[in-house]
mmCIF file of C-alpha atoms and ligand atoms in Angstrom:
data_model
loop_
_atom_site.group_PDB
_atom_site.id
_atom_site.type_symbol
_atom_site.label_atom_id
_atom_site.label_comp_id
_atom_site.label_asym_id
_atom_site.label_seq_id
_atom_site.Cartn_x
_atom_site.Cartn_y
_atom_site.Cartn_z
ATOM 1 C CA MET A 123 0.000 0.000 0.000
ATOM 2 C CA ASP A 124 1.184 3.527 -0.811
ATOM 3 C CA ILE A 125 0.437 6.749 1.027
ATOM 4 C CA ILE A 126 1.279 10.251 -0.164
ATOM 5 C CA PHE A 127 1.602 13.140 2.281
ATOM 6 C CA TYR A 128 1.409 16.901 1.792
ATOM 7 C CA HIS A 129 1.199 19.726 4.311
ATOM 8 C CA PRO A 130 2.384 23.269 3.550
ATOM 9 C CA SER A 131 3.898 23.873 7.000
ATOM 10 C CA PHE A 132 4.282 20.619 8.953
ATOM 11 C CA ASN A 133 7.685 18.949 9.160
ATOM 12 C CA SER A 134 7.198 16.292 6.459
ATOM 13 C CA ASP A 135 10.227 14.213 7.524
ATOM 14 C CA TYR A 136 8.892 13.958 11.047
ATOM 15 C CA TRP A 137 5.427 12.936 9.846
ATOM 16 C CA ILE A 138 6.723 10.443 7.269
ATOM 17 C CA ASN A 139 8.929 8.732 9.889
ATOM 18 C CA ALA A 140 6.093 8.594 12.399
ATOM 19 C CA LEU A 141 3.693 7.226 9.771
ATOM 20 C CA ARG A 142 6.219 4.555 8.756
ATOM 21 C CA LYS A 143 6.607 3.521 12.401
ATOM 22 C CA ALA A 144 2.840 3.298 12.871
ATOM 23 C CA MET A 145 2.305 1.401 9.596
ATOM 24 C CA PRO A 146 5.542 -0.507 8.864
ATOM 25 C CA GLN A 147 3.954 -2.450 6.004
ATOM 26 C CA VAL A 148 3.043 0.742 4.101
ATOM 27 C CA ASN A 149 5.143 2.835 1.699
ATOM 28 C CA VAL A 150 4.789 6.434 2.780
ATOM 29 C CA ARG A 151 6.250 9.313 0.795
ATOM 30 C CA ALA A 152 6.073 13.085 0.802
ATOM 31 C CA TRP A 153 4.320 14.216 -2.361
ATOM 32 C CA THR A 154 6.288 16.666 -4.479
ATOM 33 C CA ALA A 155 5.321 18.402 -7.717
ATOM 34 C CA GLY A 156 5.420 16.048 -10.685
ATOM 35 C CA ASP A 157 4.863 12.887 -8.607
ATOM 36 C CA ASN A 158 2.212 10.986 -10.567
ATOM 37 C CA ALA A 159 3.076 7.529 -9.246
ATOM 38 C CA PRO A 160 0.102 5.577 -7.896
ATOM 39 C CA ALA A 161 -1.031 5.833 -4.299
ATOM 40 C CA ASP A 162 -3.844 4.360 -2.229
ATOM 41 C CA TYR A 163 -4.375 7.130 0.297
ATOM 42 C CA ALA A 164 -3.476 10.826 0.469
ATOM 43 C CA LEU A 165 -2.943 12.772 3.713
ATOM 44 C CA VAL A 166 -3.308 16.462 2.997
ATOM 45 C CA TRP A 167 -3.811 20.046 4.096
ATOM 46 C CA HIS A 168 -4.281 22.728 1.428
ATOM 47 C CA PRO A 169 -3.048 20.310 -1.264
ATOM 48 C CA PRO A 170 -2.060 21.504 -4.740
ATOM 49 C CA VAL A 171 -4.779 20.557 -7.259
ATOM 50 C CA GLU A 172 -2.330 18.450 -9.291
ATOM 51 C CA MET A 173 -1.575 16.242 -6.288
ATOM 52 C CA LEU A 174 -5.097 14.767 -6.272
ATOM 53 C CA LYS A 175 -6.416 15.400 -9.776
ATOM 54 C CA GLY A 176 -7.110 12.210 -11.696
ATOM 55 C CA ARG A 177 -5.896 9.902 -8.943
ATOM 56 C CA LYS A 178 -7.730 6.681 -8.158
ATOM 57 C CA LEU A 179 -7.433 6.837 -4.387
ATOM 58 C CA LYS A 180 -9.152 4.725 -1.754
ATOM 59 C CA GLY A 181 -9.426 7.770 0.480
ATOM 60 C CA VAL A 182 -8.148 11.234 1.345
ATOM 61 C CA PHE A 183 -7.533 12.338 4.924
ATOM 62 C CA ALA A 184 -7.650 16.031 5.797
ATOM 63 C CA LEU A 185 -5.032 16.713 8.484
ATOM 64 C CA GLY A 186 -7.417 18.783 10.583
ATOM 65 C CA ALA A 187 -10.974 18.845 11.900
ATOM 66 C CA GLY A 188 -12.394 21.499 9.574
ATOM 67 C CA VAL A 189 -12.731 20.629 5.899
ATOM 68 C CA ASP A 190 -13.982 23.984 4.624
ATOM 69 C CA ALA A 191 -10.691 24.755 2.865
ATOM 70 C CA ILE A 192 -10.453 21.482 0.976
ATOM 71 C CA LEU A 193 -14.153 21.492 0.098
ATOM 72 C CA GLY A 194 -13.679 25.036 -1.217
ATOM 73 C CA GLN A 195 -10.788 23.803 -3.366
ATOM 74 C CA LEU A 196 -12.857 20.891 -4.662
ATOM 75 C CA SER A 197 -15.735 23.092 -5.694
ATOM 76 C CA ALA A 198 -13.393 25.614 -7.350
ATOM 77 C CA ASN A 199 -11.580 22.830 -9.230
ATOM 78 C CA PRO A 200 -14.076 20.341 -10.665
ATOM 79 C CA GLY A 201 -12.405 16.972 -11.184
ATOM 80 C CA MET A 202 -9.817 17.544 -8.457
ATOM 81 C CA LEU A 203 -11.230 14.589 -6.507
ATOM 82 C CA ALA A 204 -13.755 12.159 -7.975
ATOM 83 C CA ASP A 205 -17.080 12.178 -6.095
ATOM 84 C CA ASP A 206 -16.779 8.522 -5.146
ATOM 85 C CA ILE A 207 -13.424 8.942 -3.361
ATOM 86 C CA PRO A 208 -14.163 9.272 0.351
ATOM 87 C CA LEU A 209 -12.827 12.271 2.259
ATOM 88 C CA PHE A 210 -12.083 11.868 5.970
ATOM 89 C CA ARG A 211 -11.225 14.395 8.659
ATOM 90 C CA LEU A 212 -9.626 14.149 12.087
ATOM 91 C CA GLU A 213 -12.041 13.491 14.901
ATOM 92 C CA ASP A 214 -10.735 14.895 18.166
ATOM 93 C CA THR A 215 -7.192 13.444 18.020
ATOM 94 C CA GLY A 216 -6.218 15.625 20.970
ATOM 95 C CA MET A 217 -8.047 18.736 19.789
ATOM 96 C CA GLY A 218 -10.911 18.113 22.219
ATOM 97 C CA SER A 219 -8.787 18.576 25.317
ATOM 98 C CA GLN A 220 -7.118 21.677 23.826
ATOM 99 C CA MET A 221 -10.552 23.205 23.176
ATOM 100 C CA GLN A 222 -11.589 22.337 26.724
ATOM 101 C CA GLU A 223 -8.550 24.111 28.182
ATOM 102 C CA TYR A 224 -9.165 27.169 26.031
ATOM 103 C CA ALA A 225 -12.890 27.412 26.774
ATOM 104 C CA VAL A 226 -12.756 26.652 30.500
ATOM 105 C CA SER A 227 -9.913 29.076 31.170
ATOM 106 C CA GLN A 228 -11.674 31.904 29.322
ATOM 107 C CA VAL A 229 -15.116 31.297 30.834
ATOM 108 C CA LEU A 230 -13.530 31.333 34.298
ATOM 109 C CA HIS A 231 -11.626 34.501 33.389
ATOM 110 C CA TRP A 232 -14.904 36.272 32.608
ATOM 111 C CA PHE A 233 -16.823 34.669 35.484
ATOM 112 C CA ARG A 234 -14.230 35.800 38.064
ATOM 113 C CA ARG A 235 -14.279 39.264 36.432
ATOM 114 C CA PHE A 236 -10.560 39.260 35.659
ATOM 115 C CA ASP A 237 -11.382 41.461 32.648
ATOM 116 C CA ASP A 238 -12.893 44.082 34.974
ATOM 117 C CA TYR A 239 -10.023 43.801 37.443
ATOM 118 C CA GLN A 240 -7.534 44.222 34.607
ATOM 119 C CA ALA A 241 -9.329 47.422 33.575
ATOM 120 C CA LEU A 242 -9.281 48.664 37.195
ATOM 121 C CA LYS A 243 -5.584 47.921 37.437
ATOM 122 C CA GLN A 244 -4.948 50.126 34.396
ATOM 123 C CA GLN A 245 -6.430 52.984 36.467
ATOM 124 C CA SER A 246 -4.509 51.967 39.650
ATOM 125 C CA ARG A 247 -7.867 51.388 41.325
ATOM 126 C CA TRP A 248 -8.266 49.011 44.281
ATOM 127 C CA GLN A 249 -11.919 48.022 44.178
ATOM 128 C CA GLN A 250 -13.745 44.804 45.021
ATOM 129 C CA LEU A 251 -16.575 44.024 42.609
ATOM 130 C CA GLU A 252 -19.734 42.059 43.219
ATOM 131 C CA GLU A 253 -19.447 38.344 42.487
ATOM 132 C CA TYR A 254 -21.258 36.815 39.526
ATOM 133 C CA ALA A 255 -23.598 33.887 40.212
ATOM 134 C CA HIS A 256 -23.126 30.598 38.353
ATOM 135 C CA GLY A 257 -26.852 30.521 37.637
ATOM 136 C CA ASP A 258 -26.541 33.818 35.692
ATOM 137 C CA PHE A 259 -23.691 32.440 33.608
ATOM 138 C CA THR A 260 -25.339 30.072 31.165
ATOM 139 C CA VAL A 261 -22.864 28.879 28.562
ATOM 140 C CA GLY A 262 -24.306 28.116 25.131
ATOM 141 C CA ILE A 263 -22.294 26.160 22.583
ATOM 142 C CA LEU A 264 -23.081 26.515 18.899
ATOM 143 C CA GLY A 265 -22.225 23.146 17.340
ATOM 144 C CA ALA A 266 -22.359 20.069 19.520
ATOM 145 C CA GLY A 267 -20.191 17.765 17.470
ATOM 146 C CA VAL A 268 -16.931 16.124 18.470
ATOM 147 C CA LEU A 269 -15.359 19.309 19.862
ATOM 148 C CA GLY A 270 -18.489 21.142 21.032
ATOM 149 C CA SER A 271 -19.605 18.141 23.116
ATOM 150 C CA LYS A 272 -16.214 17.908 24.778
ATOM 151 C CA VAL A 273 -16.282 21.605 25.620
ATOM 152 C CA ALA A 274 -19.808 21.286 27.027
ATOM 153 C CA GLU A 275 -18.759 18.358 29.197
ATOM 154 C CA SER A 276 -15.749 20.234 30.585
ATOM 155 C CA LEU A 277 -17.808 23.229 31.743
ATOM 156 C CA LEU A 278 -20.310 21.250 33.796
ATOM 157 C CA PRO A 279 -18.084 20.500 36.820
ATOM 158 C CA TRP A 280 -17.642 24.267 37.321
ATOM 159 C CA GLY A 281 -21.351 24.665 38.019
ATOM 160 C CA PHE A 282 -22.393 26.631 34.935
ATOM 161 C CA PRO A 283 -25.698 25.820 33.241
ATOM 162 C CA VAL A 284 -24.627 24.461 29.843
ATOM 163 C CA ARG A 285 -26.667 24.235 26.652
ATOM 164 C CA CYS A 286 -25.855 23.399 23.071
ATOM 165 C CA TRP A 287 -27.340 23.936 19.621
ATOM 166 C CA SER A 288 -26.878 21.588 16.719
ATOM 167 C CA ARG A 289 -28.601 20.291 13.628
ATOM 168 C CA SER A 290 -30.164 17.344 15.455
ATOM 169 C CA ARG A 291 -30.890 16.889 19.173
ATOM 170 C CA LYS A 292 -28.063 15.493 21.321
ATOM 171 C CA SER A 293 -28.268 13.602 24.561
ATOM 172 C CA LEU A 294 -25.307 14.844 26.561
ATOM 173 C CA PRO A 295 -25.808 14.271 30.295
ATOM 174 C CA GLY A 296 -26.419 17.565 32.098
ATOM 175 C CA VAL A 297 -26.499 19.632 28.895
ATOM 176 C CA GLN A 298 -29.711 21.159 27.543
ATOM 177 C CA SER A 299 -29.912 20.439 23.834
ATOM 178 C CA PHE A 300 -31.557 22.675 21.226
ATOM 179 C CA ALA A 301 -31.840 21.646 17.597
ATOM 180 C CA GLY A 302 -32.449 23.259 14.263
ATOM 181 C CA PRO A 303 -33.239 26.812 13.173
ATOM 182 C CA GLU A 304 -36.625 26.721 14.926
ATOM 183 C CA GLU A 305 -34.947 26.332 18.354
ATOM 184 C CA LEU A 306 -32.099 28.793 17.833
ATOM 185 C CA GLY A 307 -34.051 31.657 19.442
ATOM 186 C CA ASP A 308 -34.755 29.662 22.614
ATOM 187 C CA PHE A 309 -31.105 28.585 22.757
ATOM 188 C CA LEU A 310 -29.907 32.191 22.549
ATOM 189 C CA GLN A 311 -32.335 33.581 25.083
ATOM 190 C CA GLY A 312 -30.533 33.663 28.434
ATOM 191 C CA THR A 313 -27.179 32.536 27.012
ATOM 192 C CA ARG A 314 -24.513 34.641 28.741
ATOM 193 C CA VAL A 315 -21.429 33.099 27.139
ATOM 194 C CA LEU A 316 -21.652 32.014 23.516
ATOM 195 C CA ILE A 317 -18.995 29.585 22.281
ATOM 196 C CA ASN A 318 -18.868 28.841 18.571
ATOM 197 C CA LEU A 319 -17.760 25.406 17.373
ATOM 198 C CA LEU A 320 -19.762 25.091 14.176
ATOM 199 C CA PRO A 321 -18.262 23.979 10.876
ATOM 200 C CA ASN A 322 -17.989 26.548 8.089
ATOM 201 C CA THR A 323 -20.806 25.781 5.669
ATOM 202 C CA PRO A 324 -23.074 27.974 3.531
ATOM 203 C CA GLU A 325 -25.689 27.695 6.318
ATOM 204 C CA THR A 326 -23.408 28.865 9.119
ATOM 205 C CA VAL A 327 -21.489 31.726 7.445
ATOM 206 C CA GLY A 328 -22.407 35.043 9.075
ATOM 207 C CA LEU A 329 -24.620 33.362 11.678
ATOM 208 C CA ILE A 330 -23.144 35.434 14.517
ATOM 209 C CA ASN A 331 -24.607 38.719 13.366
ATOM 210 C CA GLN A 332 -26.551 41.624 14.854
ATOM 211 C CA SER A 333 -29.826 39.699 15.014
ATOM 212 C CA LEU A 334 -28.236 36.747 16.831
ATOM 213 C CA LEU A 335 -26.239 38.925 19.226
ATOM 214 C CA ASN A 336 -29.373 40.910 20.129
ATOM 215 C CA GLN A 337 -31.035 37.724 21.359
ATOM 216 C CA LEU A 338 -28.286 36.879 23.874
ATOM 217 C CA ALA A 339 -28.371 37.903 27.550
ATOM 218 C CA GLU A 340 -27.326 41.474 28.399
ATOM 219 C CA HIS A 341 -23.580 41.968 28.957
ATOM 220 C CA CYS A 342 -22.827 38.664 27.266
ATOM 221 C CA TYR A 343 -19.526 37.260 26.048
ATOM 222 C CA VAL A 344 -18.614 35.740 22.683
ATOM 223 C CA MET A 345 -15.896 33.165 22.080
ATOM 224 C CA ASN A 346 -15.185 32.134 18.487
ATOM 225 C CA LEU A 347 -13.130 28.949 18.211
ATOM 226 C CA ALA A 348 -14.383 27.721 14.836
ATOM 227 C CA ARG A 349 -13.972 29.943 11.769
ATOM 228 C CA GLY A 350 -13.792 33.713 11.308
ATOM 229 C CA VAL A 351 -16.522 33.765 8.650
ATOM 230 C CA HIS A 352 -19.105 32.793 11.257
ATOM 231 C CA VAL A 353 -18.882 36.249 12.847
ATOM 232 C CA VAL A 354 -19.939 39.488 11.164
ATOM 233 C CA GLU A 355 -17.104 41.557 12.614
ATOM 234 C CA ALA A 356 -18.855 44.939 12.146
ATOM 235 C CA ASP A 357 -21.897 43.625 14.049
ATOM 236 C CA LEU A 358 -19.713 42.299 16.859
ATOM 237 C CA LEU A 359 -17.901 45.639 17.130
ATOM 238 C CA ALA A 360 -21.237 47.480 17.246
ATOM 239 C CA ALA A 361 -22.512 45.126 19.975
ATOM 240 C CA LEU A 362 -19.301 45.719 21.955
ATOM 241 C CA GLU A 363 -19.779 49.469 21.586
ATOM 242 C CA SER A 364 -23.404 49.337 22.756
ATOM 243 C CA GLY A 365 -22.423 47.215 25.771
ATOM 244 C CA LYS A 366 -24.662 44.325 24.716
ATOM 245 C CA VAL A 367 -21.493 42.245 24.363
ATOM 246 C CA LYS A 368 -19.146 42.799 27.284
ATOM 247 C CA GLY A 369 -16.180 40.904 25.907
ATOM 248 C CA ALA A 370 -15.024 38.722 23.047
ATOM 249 C CA MET A 371 -12.316 36.092 22.777
ATOM 250 C CA LEU A 372 -11.472 35.360 19.168
ATOM 251 C CA ASP A 373 -9.166 32.677 17.818
ATOM 252 C CA VAL A 374 -10.216 32.835 14.178
ATOM 253 C CA PHE A 375 -10.864 35.669 11.737
ATOM 254 C CA SER A 376 -12.362 36.167 8.311
ATOM 255 C CA ARG A 377 -8.871 37.163 7.131
ATOM 256 C CA GLU A 378 -5.850 35.412 8.628
ATOM 257 C CA PRO A 379 -3.392 36.756 9.541
ATOM 258 C CA LEU A 380 -5.685 39.521 10.807
ATOM 259 C CA PRO A 381 -4.668 42.727 8.942
ATOM 260 C CA ALA A 382 -2.889 45.307 11.104
ATOM 261 C CA ASP A 383 -5.592 47.925 10.488
ATOM 262 C CA ASN A 384 -8.439 45.732 11.722
ATOM 263 C CA PRO A 385 -10.162 47.544 14.635
ATOM 264 C CA LEU A 386 -10.390 44.303 16.639
ATOM 265 C CA TRP A 387 -6.666 44.575 17.427
ATOM 266 C CA ALA A 388 -7.092 47.771 19.411
ATOM 267 C CA HIS A 389 -10.418 47.056 21.077
ATOM 268 C CA PRO A 390 -9.917 46.944 24.863
ATOM 269 C CA ARG A 391 -12.592 44.299 25.403
ATOM 270 C CA VAL A 392 -11.451 41.955 22.640
ATOM 271 C CA ALA A 393 -8.845 39.313 23.396
ATOM 272 C CA MET A 394 -7.416 37.226 20.607
ATOM 273 C CA THR A 395 -5.135 34.367 19.685
ATOM 274 C CA PRO A 396 -3.746 33.523 16.217
ATOM 275 C CA HIS A 397 -5.769 30.396 15.325
ATOM 276 C CA ILE A 398 -4.213 28.201 17.977
ATOM 277 C CA ALA A 399 -7.254 26.958 19.873
ATOM 278 C CA ALA A 400 -6.430 23.388 18.855
ATOM 279 C CA PHE A 401 -3.443 22.064 16.949
ATOM 280 C CA THR A 402 -3.225 18.819 14.997
ATOM 281 C CA ARG A 403 -1.115 16.537 17.203
ATOM 282 C CA PRO A 404 0.947 14.074 15.143
ATOM 283 C CA THR A 405 0.834 11.087 17.514
ATOM 284 C CA GLU A 406 -2.938 11.143 17.993
ATOM 285 C CA ALA A 407 -3.622 12.060 14.356
ATOM 286 C CA ILE A 408 -1.453 9.221 13.042
ATOM 287 C CA GLU A 409 -3.076 6.773 15.436
ATOM 288 C CA PHE A 410 -6.518 7.822 14.131
ATOM 289 C CA ILE A 411 -5.423 7.641 10.487
ATOM 290 C CA SER A 412 -3.675 4.260 10.762
ATOM 291 C CA HIS A 413 -6.600 2.815 12.715
ATOM 292 C CA THR A 414 -9.085 4.112 10.132
ATOM 293 C CA ILE A 415 -7.046 2.827 7.191
ATOM 294 C CA GLY A 416 -6.822 -0.592 8.880
ATOM 295 C CA LYS A 417 -10.598 -0.695 9.212
ATOM 296 C CA LEU A 418 -11.151 0.491 5.643
ATOM 297 C CA GLU A 419 -8.827 -2.222 4.354
ATOM 298 C CA ARG A 420 -10.797 -4.827 6.307
ATOM 299 C CA GLY A 421 -14.074 -3.458 4.933
ATOM 300 C CA GLU A 422 -15.247 -2.286 8.348
ATOM 301 C CA THR A 423 -17.318 0.789 9.179
ATOM 302 C CA VAL A 424 -15.299 3.881 10.082
ATOM 303 C CA SER A 425 -16.106 7.299 11.463
ATOM 304 C CA GLY A 426 -14.756 10.636 10.337
ATOM 305 C CA ARG A 427 -16.095 10.518 6.795
ATOM 306 C CA VAL A 428 -17.052 13.934 5.489
ATOM 307 C CA ASP A 429 -20.412 14.453 3.840
ATOM 308 C CA ARG A 430 -19.228 16.478 0.860
ATOM 309 C CA VAL A 431 -22.725 17.721 0.044
ATOM 310 C CA ARG A 432 -23.586 18.790 3.601
ATOM 311 C CA GLY A 433 -20.166 20.446 3.874
ATOM 312 C CA TYR A 434 -18.723 18.904 7.039
HETATM 313 N N1 NAI B 1505 -9.656 27.214 16.003
HETATM 314 C C1 NAI B 1505 -9.072 26.053 15.841
HETATM 315 O O1 NAI B 1505 -7.883 25.887 16.143
HETATM 316 C C2 NAI B 1505 -9.858 24.887 15.347
HETATM 317 C C3 NAI B 1505 -11.132 25.054 14.842
HETATM 318 N N2 NAI B 1505 -11.880 23.970 14.454
HETATM 319 C C4 NAI B 1505 -13.230 24.183 13.936
HETATM 320 O O2 NAI B 1505 -14.160 23.487 14.759
HETATM 321 C C5 NAI B 1505 -15.190 22.988 13.911
HETATM 322 C C6 NAI B 1505 -15.975 21.902 14.620
HETATM 323 O O3 NAI B 1505 -15.223 20.705 14.686
HETATM 324 P P1 NAI B 1505 -15.890 19.323 15.132
HETATM 325 O O4 NAI B 1505 -16.579 19.456 16.438
HETATM 326 O O5 NAI B 1505 -14.877 18.279 14.989
HETATM 327 O O6 NAI B 1505 -17.039 19.170 14.019
HETATM 328 P P2 NAI B 1505 -18.299 18.199 13.996
HETATM 329 O O7 NAI B 1505 -18.655 17.992 12.574
HETATM 330 O O8 NAI B 1505 -18.057 17.018 14.857
HETATM 331 O O9 NAI B 1505 -19.451 19.064 14.704
HETATM 332 C C7 NAI B 1505 -20.186 20.042 14.040
HETATM 333 C C8 NAI B 1505 -21.459 20.344 14.827
HETATM 334 O O10 NAI B 1505 -22.107 21.460 14.201
HETATM 335 C C9 NAI B 1505 -23.475 21.157 13.998
HETATM 336 N N3 NAI B 1505 -23.974 21.838 12.805
HETATM 337 C C10 NAI B 1505 -23.456 21.828 11.556
HETATM 338 N N4 NAI B 1505 -24.225 22.575 10.723
HETATM 339 C C11 NAI B 1505 -25.230 23.061 11.476
HETATM 340 C C12 NAI B 1505 -26.341 23.892 11.199
HETATM 341 N N5 NAI B 1505 -26.565 24.382 9.965
HETATM 342 N N6 NAI B 1505 -27.175 24.179 12.204
HETATM 343 C C13 NAI B 1505 -26.976 23.686 13.451
HETATM 344 N N7 NAI B 1505 -25.932 22.892 13.783
HETATM 345 C C14 NAI B 1505 -25.083 22.594 12.799
HETATM 346 C C15 NAI B 1505 -23.532 19.649 13.832
HETATM 347 O O11 NAI B 1505 -24.833 19.180 14.136
HETATM 348 C C16 NAI B 1505 -22.472 19.201 14.840
HETATM 349 O O12 NAI B 1505 -23.061 19.115 16.109
HETATM 350 C C17 NAI B 1505 -14.440 22.574 12.650
HETATM 351 O O13 NAI B 1505 -15.299 22.497 11.541
HETATM 352 C C18 NAI B 1505 -13.382 23.650 12.526
HETATM 353 O O14 NAI B 1505 -13.834 24.677 11.681
HETATM 354 C C19 NAI B 1505 -11.401 22.703 14.576
HETATM 355 C C20 NAI B 1505 -10.141 22.491 15.073
HETATM 356 C C21 NAI B 1505 -9.263 23.553 15.466
HETATM 357 O O1 3PY B 1506 -8.247 21.428 12.353
HETATM 358 C C1 3PY B 1506 -8.733 22.525 12.053
HETATM 359 O O2 3PY B 1506 -9.808 22.644 11.449
HETATM 360 C C2 3PY B 1506 -8.012 23.744 12.395
HETATM 361 O O3 3PY B 1506 -8.534 24.804 12.314
HETATM 362 C C3 3PY B 1506 -6.630 23.580 12.863
HETATM 363 O O4 3PY B 1506 -5.993 24.769 13.023
#
């Protein structure tokens, strides 16, 4: 069996060696321009069109959780990947615990009013503020898939009411589940901290806009861990200005790197990180990929297959 590998920024030698160790019976090679030799599987992130075009592969693995970029490439380049070649993505592979750390630390930061105390410190003011109550700090998670469910689970032990919104109803112990567009309004009402973990699809682009923000609790907080295109930045800035949104923590942006003149940089109540909420971890990713390939080869059912029509 032959596997080709391409990632624009990962250390290919490291990955190839680790893949060979995990699957000693497989020939793994880094794909380079002009390589048209046959392969069974391709492991990719932002692959050049020519790497996949015309290949008869058994499967393609995206080296991340989100497949918006590769699906965008496929629709812009008809014939890049035949419709019957399955596309897989990474499910959790260590990203779940990274998302949990990110979300829990930031929710606690807001809940303990460290943002307010930081602002008081700037004015050299010693002032004790009233405590927030857990019951007034409902956390709502948009997208209750692999990562959203893990984030929901991690917030429960802290005593926050936790709810989620997804396409279909979920049964996560202790988490109130809302489903579909008809229940979005009820989900938003009373949500104090909104965490976004939706995939980027035509249905979710621009979802976090003025109308959605208006339905959240007063003095709410917004955390975007999914994709920048979900948030209408001008609407978020307006909601910050009006005080409806008290603070935002953003990991992803509609343009990355975020241009230097973007007003989010300078906003005192916006914190940000450069798309680092969850990294692809080689050991866990390779374990998932080798396990999935093993099952595919044995004709067994696997998870992680992307629905190319649905978009995630
Ligand atoms: N900032 C970062 O470093 C990272 C960001 N991500 C982002 O996180 C996203 C989520 O990842 P996973 O949890 O693995 O995805 P997933 O596919 O397991 O979960 C997606 C969830 O969104 C829901 N959903 C999708 N479309 C919907 C709609 N129209 N209405 C209501 N609910 C809808 C689904 O029902 C599901 O619950 C990825 O697509 C990626 O964009 C992933 C990894 C790292
Ligand atoms: O895996 C993903 O989708 C990511 O965004 C990683 O940065």
